[in-house]
Amino acid sequence: MTIRKNYFAKLLDYMKNVFKIDQQFKTLKDERINSKYKTGHTLMPLLLGLLLRIRSMNELKFMIKENEFAKAFPRGKELAQIDTIRDTQKVISIDGLKIILHNVANTAIMSKTFANGTIDGYTVAAIDSTKFFGSNKKSCPECLSSKNHHYHSGVVMSTIGDKLRLVLGFEMMRLDQDSTDKDEGELTAAKRLIADISSSYPKFVDAVVYDALACNSQWINHCLGLGLDVVVRAKKNNNNSIKTIKKKINKLDPVAVWCQDKEFIRVNVYESTFMMDKVDRPLRFAKFEMKRLNGRYNQILIVTSCMNMPLETLFKMIRGRWDIENSIFNNLKAECGLDHCFVHGGRAVEAVLYLIFLAANIMQLFIHRRLKLAGRTQTEIVRLLLKGLYLLKYRKELVFSSA
């Protein structure tokens, strides 16, 4: 089977020539002493396994044992066994993996993947939190606990909208830095994340969408200070200025009424400007009152610093926030084992997360940019990749030389 027909060969070629993954993996370091295998060579089979949607370390163990990756590495080069892969993740330098994740996303940005933005010409990203690697048996000193259940938690930032969804970064909630109160701890982690994203992808994101947790002056001032516009939901809120503007909006006539929508019979739109307590610039408050096809009514309230953005665009943005839940979290938990406890201890959880998100980004870009098969399901693509793996012939130009 030629490279043109072998999907796995195409993937290896794409990773090597576009993202220089083998060269980037050579820069990875860990704290093992007198190790037989270099860090990059140790972790490369895990990355390939995650691209093929392995669900556990045992699955990877059998793939290595059966020499299924042999033709992707130099002839005669022995691959690390599963215990070595586990141990390496516990002592790896996390900064190296973070840099690779950012480099892959920046390569996509530089190749004009998002030249036309993600929603109506704007590049929009959303932040949301989720739990990782829950277990009733395994735990580590960094675990959060609820009764007898142990888990890790963090916030993730991803692009949302019409284009592919790329994970731009994530930040773990840490016992030594964040409050034990869920909302306060999440917001503190989100502030660290947005600062890191702003410096790693300068002038890339136009607006950041977040849920009602961020409807406060702390978050808004933090984002505005980084040069980012915000769009946040407003629900129950103790902020007096929010209570006042809600009452004002309820007395106003709609500024627009939309009737041409597949999901709604009618959407009434209300808006006004106001000053939020402890924010030194005007903000915009909008209410979208929706009558669904089944006759039920819903409403979405938002606060935004985007003073001139069309209301239709703001509506798409706040509804697009669910993209990160559906396209990132649910997809990775169902297909990539995001809720499976791969390994605990040291830096292993963070290392696995970086590799999972790296594999997800590469797969998204491979499908949309190289294969141009956006209509195919990921299950079908993985089936084609596995078929290509088993039919792969040894070619020097496809070999990962990360040793």
Short mmCIF file of C-alpha atoms in Angstrom, two decimals:
data_model
loop_
_atom_site.label_atom_id
_atom_site.label_comp_id
_atom_site.label_asym_id
_atom_site.label_seq_id
_atom_site.Cartn_x
_atom_site.Cartn_y
_atom_site.Cartn_z
CA MET A 1 0.00 0.00 0.00
CA THR A 2 1.46 3.39 -1.05
CA ILE A 3 1.61 6.46 1.17
CA ARG A 4 -1.21 7.99 -0.88
CA LYS A 5 -3.54 5.15 0.09
CA ASN A 6 -2.25 4.39 3.59
CA TYR A 7 -3.86 6.73 6.13
CA PHE A 8 -1.42 5.89 8.91
CA ALA A 9 1.53 6.60 6.61
CA LYS A 10 -0.09 9.92 5.74
CA LEU A 11 -0.44 10.70 9.45
CA LEU A 12 3.23 9.93 10.16
CA ASP A 13 4.28 12.05 7.19
CA TYR A 14 2.04 14.91 8.38
CA MET A 15 3.40 14.79 11.92
CA LYS A 16 7.03 14.71 10.79
CA ASN A 17 6.95 17.27 7.99
CA VAL A 18 4.38 19.78 9.25
CA PHE A 19 4.82 19.71 13.03
CA LYS A 20 8.36 18.21 13.27
CA ILE A 21 7.08 16.05 16.11
CA ASP A 22 10.12 13.76 16.20
CA GLN A 23 12.44 16.77 16.46
CA GLN A 24 10.30 18.37 19.15
CA PHE A 25 10.19 15.16 21.18
CA LYS A 26 14.00 15.13 21.22
CA THR A 27 13.85 18.23 23.45
CA LEU A 28 11.84 16.46 26.19
CA LYS A 29 13.63 15.78 29.45
CA ASP A 30 12.93 13.88 32.65
CA GLU A 31 14.61 13.23 35.98
CA ARG A 32 15.50 9.56 35.56
CA ILE A 33 19.16 8.68 36.18
CA ASN A 34 21.16 6.52 33.75
CA SER A 35 18.05 5.76 31.75
CA LYS A 36 18.26 3.34 28.84
CA TYR A 37 15.71 5.24 26.75
CA LYS A 38 15.55 8.92 25.89
CA THR A 39 12.42 10.73 27.05
CA GLY A 40 11.04 11.40 23.58
CA HIS A 41 11.61 7.84 22.39
CA THR A 42 9.88 6.54 25.51
CA LEU A 43 6.72 8.63 25.07
CA MET A 44 6.34 8.49 21.28
CA PRO A 45 4.50 5.10 21.33
CA LEU A 46 2.06 6.56 23.87
CA LEU A 47 1.33 9.51 21.57
CA LEU A 48 0.75 7.12 18.64
CA GLY A 49 -1.49 4.98 20.83
CA LEU A 50 -3.56 8.01 21.83
CA LEU A 51 -3.93 8.97 18.16
CA LEU A 52 -5.33 5.47 17.62
CA ARG A 53 -7.69 5.97 20.58
CA ILE A 54 -6.29 3.50 23.09
CA ARG A 55 -8.38 3.37 26.28
CA SER A 56 -5.76 2.12 28.75
CA MET A 57 -2.08 1.48 29.34
CA ASN A 58 -2.74 -2.25 29.08
CA GLU A 59 -3.93 -1.78 25.50
CA LEU A 60 -0.70 0.07 24.70
CA LYS A 61 1.28 -2.65 26.47
CA PHE A 62 -0.03 -5.33 24.10
CA MET A 63 0.50 -3.14 21.03
CA ILE A 64 4.17 -2.71 22.00
CA LYS A 65 4.51 -6.40 22.85
CA GLU A 66 3.16 -7.35 19.41
CA ASN A 67 5.59 -4.93 17.70
CA GLU A 68 2.73 -3.05 16.06
CA PHE A 69 4.73 0.22 16.02
CA ALA A 70 7.98 -1.38 14.84
CA LYS A 71 7.87 0.15 11.35
CA ALA A 72 7.47 3.67 12.72
CA PHE A 73 10.87 3.50 14.46
CA PRO A 74 14.44 2.73 13.31
CA ARG A 75 15.12 -0.95 12.61
CA GLY A 76 16.50 -2.80 15.58
CA LYS A 77 15.49 -0.01 17.98
CA GLU A 78 13.78 -1.51 21.02
CA LEU A 79 10.77 0.35 22.39
CA ALA A 80 10.40 1.08 26.08
CA GLN A 81 8.12 -1.24 28.02
CA ILE A 82 4.96 -0.02 29.69
CA ASP A 83 6.48 0.32 33.19
CA THR A 84 9.18 2.59 31.81
CA ILE A 85 6.56 4.70 30.04
CA ARG A 86 4.62 5.05 33.30
CA ASP A 87 7.70 5.95 35.34
CA THR A 88 8.89 8.50 32.78
CA GLN A 89 5.61 10.40 32.95
CA LYS A 90 5.94 10.76 36.71
CA VAL A 91 9.25 12.64 36.48
CA ILE A 92 9.02 14.37 33.10
CA SER A 93 9.56 18.11 32.68
CA ILE A 94 6.02 19.37 31.97
CA ASP A 95 7.24 22.57 30.31
CA GLY A 96 8.53 20.58 27.34
CA LEU A 97 5.11 19.05 26.66
CA LYS A 98 3.40 22.43 27.07
CA ILE A 99 5.74 23.96 24.48
CA ILE A 100 4.96 21.18 21.98
CA LEU A 101 1.19 21.65 22.45
CA HIS A 102 1.58 25.39 21.87
CA ASN A 103 3.88 24.85 18.87
CA VAL A 104 1.34 22.58 17.14
CA ALA A 105 -1.46 25.12 17.66
CA ASN A 106 0.78 28.01 16.54
CA THR A 107 1.71 26.05 13.40
CA ALA A 108 -2.00 25.77 12.59
CA ILE A 109 -2.43 29.50 13.23
CA MET A 110 0.55 30.42 11.04
CA SER A 111 -0.81 28.25 8.22
CA LYS A 112 -3.95 30.44 8.25
CA THR A 113 -6.28 27.74 9.52
CA PHE A 114 -8.19 30.49 11.32
CA ALA A 115 -7.68 33.26 8.77
CA ASN A 116 -11.44 33.92 8.64
CA GLY A 117 -11.99 33.51 12.37
CA THR A 118 -14.30 30.94 13.94
CA ILE A 119 -17.55 32.92 14.36
CA ASP A 120 -18.48 35.68 11.89
CA GLY A 121 -14.85 36.68 11.32
CA TYR A 122 -13.90 36.71 15.02
CA THR A 123 -11.60 34.12 16.58
CA VAL A 124 -13.46 32.98 19.67
CA ALA A 125 -12.33 30.67 22.48
CA ALA A 126 -14.22 29.27 25.45
CA ILE A 127 -13.12 28.15 28.89
CA ASP A 128 -14.75 25.38 30.89
CA SER A 129 -13.84 23.04 33.74
CA THR A 130 -14.01 19.28 33.94
CA LYS A 131 -12.86 16.34 36.04
CA PHE A 132 -10.06 14.06 34.86
CA PHE A 133 -9.19 10.46 35.66
CA GLY A 134 -11.69 9.69 38.40
CA SER A 135 -11.05 6.53 40.41
CA ASN A 136 -12.37 4.83 43.54
CA LYS A 137 -9.07 2.97 43.99
CA LYS A 138 -6.11 4.98 42.67
CA SER A 139 -5.10 8.29 44.20
CA CYS A 140 -2.10 10.57 44.66
CA PRO A 141 -1.26 13.54 46.92
CA GLU A 142 -2.57 15.95 44.26
CA CYS A 143 -5.99 14.29 44.01
CA LEU A 144 -9.20 16.03 44.94
CA SER A 145 -11.66 13.81 46.79
CA SER A 146 -15.40 13.46 47.19
CA LYS A 147 -16.34 10.73 49.68
CA ASN A 148 -14.35 7.71 48.41
CA HIS A 149 -13.92 9.02 44.86
CA HIS A 150 -10.58 10.54 43.83
CA TYR A 151 -10.11 12.76 40.80
CA HIS A 152 -8.23 15.67 39.29
CA SER A 153 -9.90 18.82 38.03
CA GLY A 154 -8.86 21.61 35.72
CA VAL A 155 -9.92 24.27 33.24
CA VAL A 156 -9.46 23.93 29.48
CA MET A 157 -9.48 26.58 26.76
CA SER A 158 -10.50 25.69 23.21
CA THR A 159 -11.52 27.48 20.04
CA ILE A 160 -15.25 27.30 19.32
CA GLY A 161 -17.43 27.99 16.30
CA ASP A 162 -17.49 26.88 12.68
CA LYS A 163 -13.88 25.76 12.37
CA LEU A 164 -12.20 22.77 14.00
CA ARG A 165 -11.84 22.90 17.79
CA LEU A 166 -8.25 23.18 18.96
CA VAL A 167 -7.27 22.89 22.61
CA LEU A 168 -5.10 25.94 23.28
CA GLY A 169 -4.12 24.97 26.80
CA PHE A 170 -5.27 23.79 30.21
CA GLU A 171 -4.54 24.47 33.84
CA MET A 172 -4.90 22.05 36.73
CA MET A 173 -6.59 23.07 39.96
CA ARG A 174 -3.88 22.74 42.59
CA LEU A 175 -4.35 22.11 46.29
CA ASP A 176 -1.43 24.37 47.21
CA GLN A 177 -2.59 27.36 45.10
CA ASP A 178 -6.37 27.24 44.72
CA SER A 179 -9.21 27.54 47.16
CA THR A 180 -11.01 24.38 48.22
CA ASP A 181 -14.22 26.17 47.22
CA LYS A 182 -14.97 24.82 43.74
CA ASP A 183 -16.01 28.11 42.11
CA GLU A 184 -13.26 30.23 43.62
CA GLY A 185 -10.61 27.59 42.87
CA GLU A 186 -11.80 27.22 39.27
CA LEU A 187 -11.73 30.96 38.67
CA THR A 188 -8.18 31.25 40.05
CA ALA A 189 -7.00 28.44 37.75
CA ALA A 190 -8.82 30.09 34.81
CA LYS A 191 -6.98 33.37 35.45
CA ARG A 192 -3.63 31.55 35.31
CA LEU A 193 -4.71 29.82 32.11
CA ILE A 194 -5.88 32.96 30.30
CA ALA A 195 -2.64 34.76 31.18
CA ASP A 196 -0.61 31.86 29.75
CA ILE A 197 -2.77 31.68 26.60
CA SER A 198 -2.47 35.43 26.04
CA SER A 199 1.33 35.24 26.06
CA SER A 200 1.55 31.99 24.07
CA TYR A 201 -0.82 33.10 21.27
CA PRO A 202 -0.48 36.91 21.12
CA LYS A 203 -3.34 38.69 19.33
CA PHE A 204 -4.92 35.40 18.25
CA VAL A 205 -8.07 35.27 20.39
CA ASP A 206 -10.55 38.13 19.92
CA ALA A 207 -13.06 37.15 22.60
CA VAL A 208 -13.23 34.67 25.48
CA VAL A 209 -16.54 33.05 26.43
CA TYR A 210 -17.14 31.75 29.96
CA ASP A 211 -20.10 30.74 32.09
CA ALA A 212 -21.81 32.66 34.89
CA LEU A 213 -18.99 31.85 37.32
CA ALA A 214 -16.96 34.61 35.59
CA CYS A 215 -19.65 37.29 35.73
CA ASN A 216 -17.70 39.49 38.13
CA SER A 217 -15.29 42.40 38.08
CA GLN A 218 -12.26 40.23 38.94
CA TRP A 219 -12.50 38.15 35.76
CA ILE A 220 -13.55 41.00 33.48
CA ASN A 221 -10.74 43.30 34.66
CA HIS A 222 -8.22 40.44 34.37
CA CYS A 223 -9.17 39.77 30.72
CA LEU A 224 -9.37 43.44 29.76
CA GLY A 225 -5.92 43.93 31.26
CA LEU A 226 -4.64 41.23 28.87
CA GLY A 227 -6.29 42.92 25.88
CA LEU A 228 -9.08 40.33 25.55
CA ASP A 229 -12.79 40.99 25.20
CA VAL A 230 -15.14 38.88 27.33
CA VAL A 231 -18.58 37.35 26.89
CA VAL A 232 -20.01 35.79 30.07
CA ARG A 233 -23.40 34.46 31.09
CA ALA A 234 -25.30 36.25 33.81
CA LYS A 235 -27.52 34.13 36.03
CA LYS A 236 -28.13 34.53 39.75
CA ASN A 237 -25.71 37.21 40.84
CA ASN A 238 -25.21 39.20 44.03
CA ASN A 239 -23.62 42.10 42.17
CA ASN A 240 -25.88 45.14 42.70
CA SER A 241 -25.13 46.57 39.26
CA ILE A 242 -26.24 43.29 37.62
CA LYS A 243 -29.48 43.31 39.62
CA THR A 244 -30.15 46.91 38.55
CA ILE A 245 -29.55 46.32 34.84
CA LYS A 246 -31.74 43.19 34.90
CA LYS A 247 -34.64 45.25 36.21
CA LYS A 248 -34.00 47.94 33.61
CA ILE A 249 -33.89 45.43 30.73
CA ASN A 250 -37.18 43.84 31.81
CA LYS A 251 -38.94 47.18 31.28
CA LEU A 252 -37.53 47.81 27.80
CA ASP A 253 -38.97 46.93 24.40
CA PRO A 254 -36.95 44.47 22.30
CA VAL A 255 -34.34 46.02 20.01
CA ALA A 256 -34.69 43.12 17.57
CA VAL A 257 -36.97 40.16 16.89
CA TRP A 258 -35.61 37.17 14.95
CA CYS A 259 -38.00 34.69 13.42
CA GLN A 260 -35.82 32.87 10.89
CA ASP A 261 -34.25 30.15 13.01
CA LYS A 262 -34.36 26.35 12.78
CA GLU A 263 -34.60 25.91 16.55
CA PHE A 264 -36.84 28.78 17.61
CA ILE A 265 -40.17 30.22 16.60
CA ARG A 266 -39.03 33.63 17.78
CA VAL A 267 -36.12 35.30 19.59
CA ASN A 268 -36.71 38.66 21.28
CA VAL A 269 -33.51 40.60 21.91
CA TYR A 270 -33.02 43.29 24.56
CA GLU A 271 -29.87 45.25 25.31
CA SER A 272 -28.48 48.18 27.25
CA THR A 273 -25.15 49.48 28.56
CA PHE A 274 -24.25 49.79 32.22
CA MET A 275 -21.35 50.26 34.63
CA MET A 276 -20.42 47.18 36.65
CA ASP A 277 -19.16 47.72 40.19
CA LYS A 278 -15.34 47.96 40.24
CA VAL A 279 -15.02 47.99 36.41
CA ASP A 280 -13.91 51.38 35.07
CA ARG A 281 -15.45 51.12 31.59
CA PRO A 282 -19.00 50.63 30.27
CA LEU A 283 -20.20 47.11 29.57
CA ARG A 284 -23.05 45.75 27.49
CA PHE A 285 -25.92 43.69 28.87
CA ALA A 286 -28.09 41.63 26.50
CA LYS A 287 -31.05 39.31 26.98
CA PHE A 288 -32.11 36.74 24.38
CA GLU A 289 -35.65 35.51 25.05
CA MET A 290 -36.37 32.41 22.97
CA LYS A 291 -39.61 30.63 22.14
CA ARG A 292 -38.74 27.10 21.06
CA LEU A 293 -40.55 24.98 18.49
CA ASN A 294 -42.17 22.98 21.32
CA GLY A 295 -43.64 26.18 22.74
CA ARG A 296 -41.30 26.44 25.72
CA TYR A 297 -39.52 29.67 26.62
CA ASN A 298 -35.85 30.07 27.56
CA GLN A 299 -33.62 33.04 28.04
CA ILE A 300 -29.91 33.74 27.98
CA LEU A 301 -28.45 36.78 29.76
CA ILE A 302 -24.94 37.95 28.93
CA VAL A 303 -22.47 40.61 29.95
CA THR A 304 -19.83 41.58 27.41
CA SER A 305 -17.10 44.13 26.75
CA CYS A 306 -17.74 43.81 22.96
CA MET A 307 -19.54 47.12 22.56
CA ASN A 308 -19.90 47.15 18.77
CA MET A 309 -20.27 43.46 17.98
CA PRO A 310 -23.55 42.46 16.22
CA LEU A 311 -26.12 40.87 18.50
CA GLU A 312 -26.41 37.88 16.16
CA THR A 313 -22.69 37.22 16.63
CA LEU A 314 -22.93 37.48 20.43
CA PHE A 315 -25.83 35.01 20.34
CA LYS A 316 -23.74 32.54 18.33
CA MET A 317 -20.82 32.96 20.74
CA ILE A 318 -22.70 32.30 23.95
CA ARG A 319 -24.48 29.30 22.44
CA GLY A 320 -21.21 28.07 20.95
CA ARG A 321 -19.79 27.74 24.46
CA TRP A 322 -21.27 24.22 24.52
CA ASP A 323 -18.78 23.26 21.79
CA ILE A 324 -16.08 22.76 24.41
CA GLU A 325 -18.34 20.45 26.41
CA ASN A 326 -19.61 18.43 23.44
CA SER A 327 -16.69 18.46 21.00
CA ILE A 328 -13.82 18.35 23.51
CA PHE A 329 -14.82 16.84 26.86
CA ASN A 330 -17.56 14.41 25.81
CA ASN A 331 -15.67 13.33 22.69
CA LEU A 332 -12.37 12.75 24.51
CA LYS A 333 -14.04 10.96 27.41
CA ALA A 334 -15.92 8.68 25.04
CA GLU A 335 -13.11 8.10 22.53
CA CYS A 336 -9.77 8.83 24.23
CA GLY A 337 -10.15 7.77 27.84
CA LEU A 338 -10.13 11.29 29.30
CA ASP A 339 -12.05 9.93 32.30
CA HIS A 340 -9.85 6.81 32.59
CA CYS A 341 -7.11 6.77 35.22
CA PHE A 342 -4.06 5.98 33.04
CA VAL A 343 -1.42 6.57 35.71
CA HIS A 344 -1.11 8.43 39.01
CA GLY A 345 1.79 9.95 40.90
CA GLY A 346 4.28 12.75 40.36
CA ARG A 347 3.61 14.68 37.15
CA ALA A 348 2.00 11.76 35.34
CA VAL A 349 -1.58 13.08 35.26
CA GLU A 350 -0.52 16.39 33.73
CA ALA A 351 1.79 14.62 31.26
CA VAL A 352 -0.98 12.30 30.05
CA LEU A 353 -3.35 15.24 29.65
CA TYR A 354 -0.85 17.12 27.50
CA LEU A 355 -0.42 14.04 25.31
CA ILE A 356 -4.19 13.47 25.02
CA PHE A 357 -4.81 17.09 23.98
CA LEU A 358 -1.80 17.02 21.64
CA ALA A 359 -3.14 13.86 19.96
CA ALA A 360 -6.62 15.42 19.71
CA ASN A 361 -5.25 18.57 18.04
CA ILE A 362 -3.10 16.62 15.57
CA MET A 363 -6.06 14.40 14.68
CA GLN A 364 -8.35 17.39 14.13
CA LEU A 365 -5.81 19.13 11.90
CA PHE A 366 -5.01 15.92 10.03
CA ILE A 367 -8.70 15.31 9.23
CA HIS A 368 -9.55 18.88 8.27
CA ARG A 369 -6.30 20.10 6.70
CA ARG A 370 -4.59 17.07 5.20
CA LEU A 371 -7.40 14.62 4.46
CA LYS A 372 -10.14 17.25 4.04
CA LEU A 373 -12.63 14.67 5.27
CA ALA A 374 -14.57 16.77 7.76
CA GLY A 375 -17.72 14.74 7.06
CA ARG A 376 -16.19 11.42 8.18
CA THR A 377 -16.61 10.28 11.76
CA GLN A 378 -13.52 9.94 13.94
CA THR A 379 -14.40 6.28 14.48
CA GLU A 380 -14.16 5.71 10.74
CA ILE A 381 -10.87 7.62 10.51
CA VAL A 382 -9.39 5.58 13.37
CA ARG A 383 -10.46 2.37 11.62
CA LEU A 384 -8.62 3.51 8.49
CA LEU A 385 -5.57 4.46 10.56
CA LEU A 386 -5.46 1.04 12.22
CA LYS A 387 -5.75 -0.62 8.83
CA GLY A 388 -2.85 1.51 7.61
CA LEU A 389 -0.78 0.64 10.70
CA TYR A 390 -1.06 -3.10 10.02
CA LEU A 391 -0.27 -2.65 6.30
CA LEU A 392 2.54 -0.13 6.86
CA LYS A 393 5.81 -0.85 5.09
CA TYR A 394 9.15 0.32 6.47
CA ARG A 395 10.11 3.65 4.88
CA LYS A 396 13.04 5.67 6.15
CA GLU A 397 11.24 8.99 5.56
CA LEU A 398 8.39 7.91 7.91
CA VAL A 399 10.54 6.71 10.79
CA PHE A 400 10.50 8.67 14.05
CA SER A 401 14.10 9.33 15.04
CA SER A 402 13.32 10.70 18.49
CA ALA A 403 15.96 8.51 20.14
#
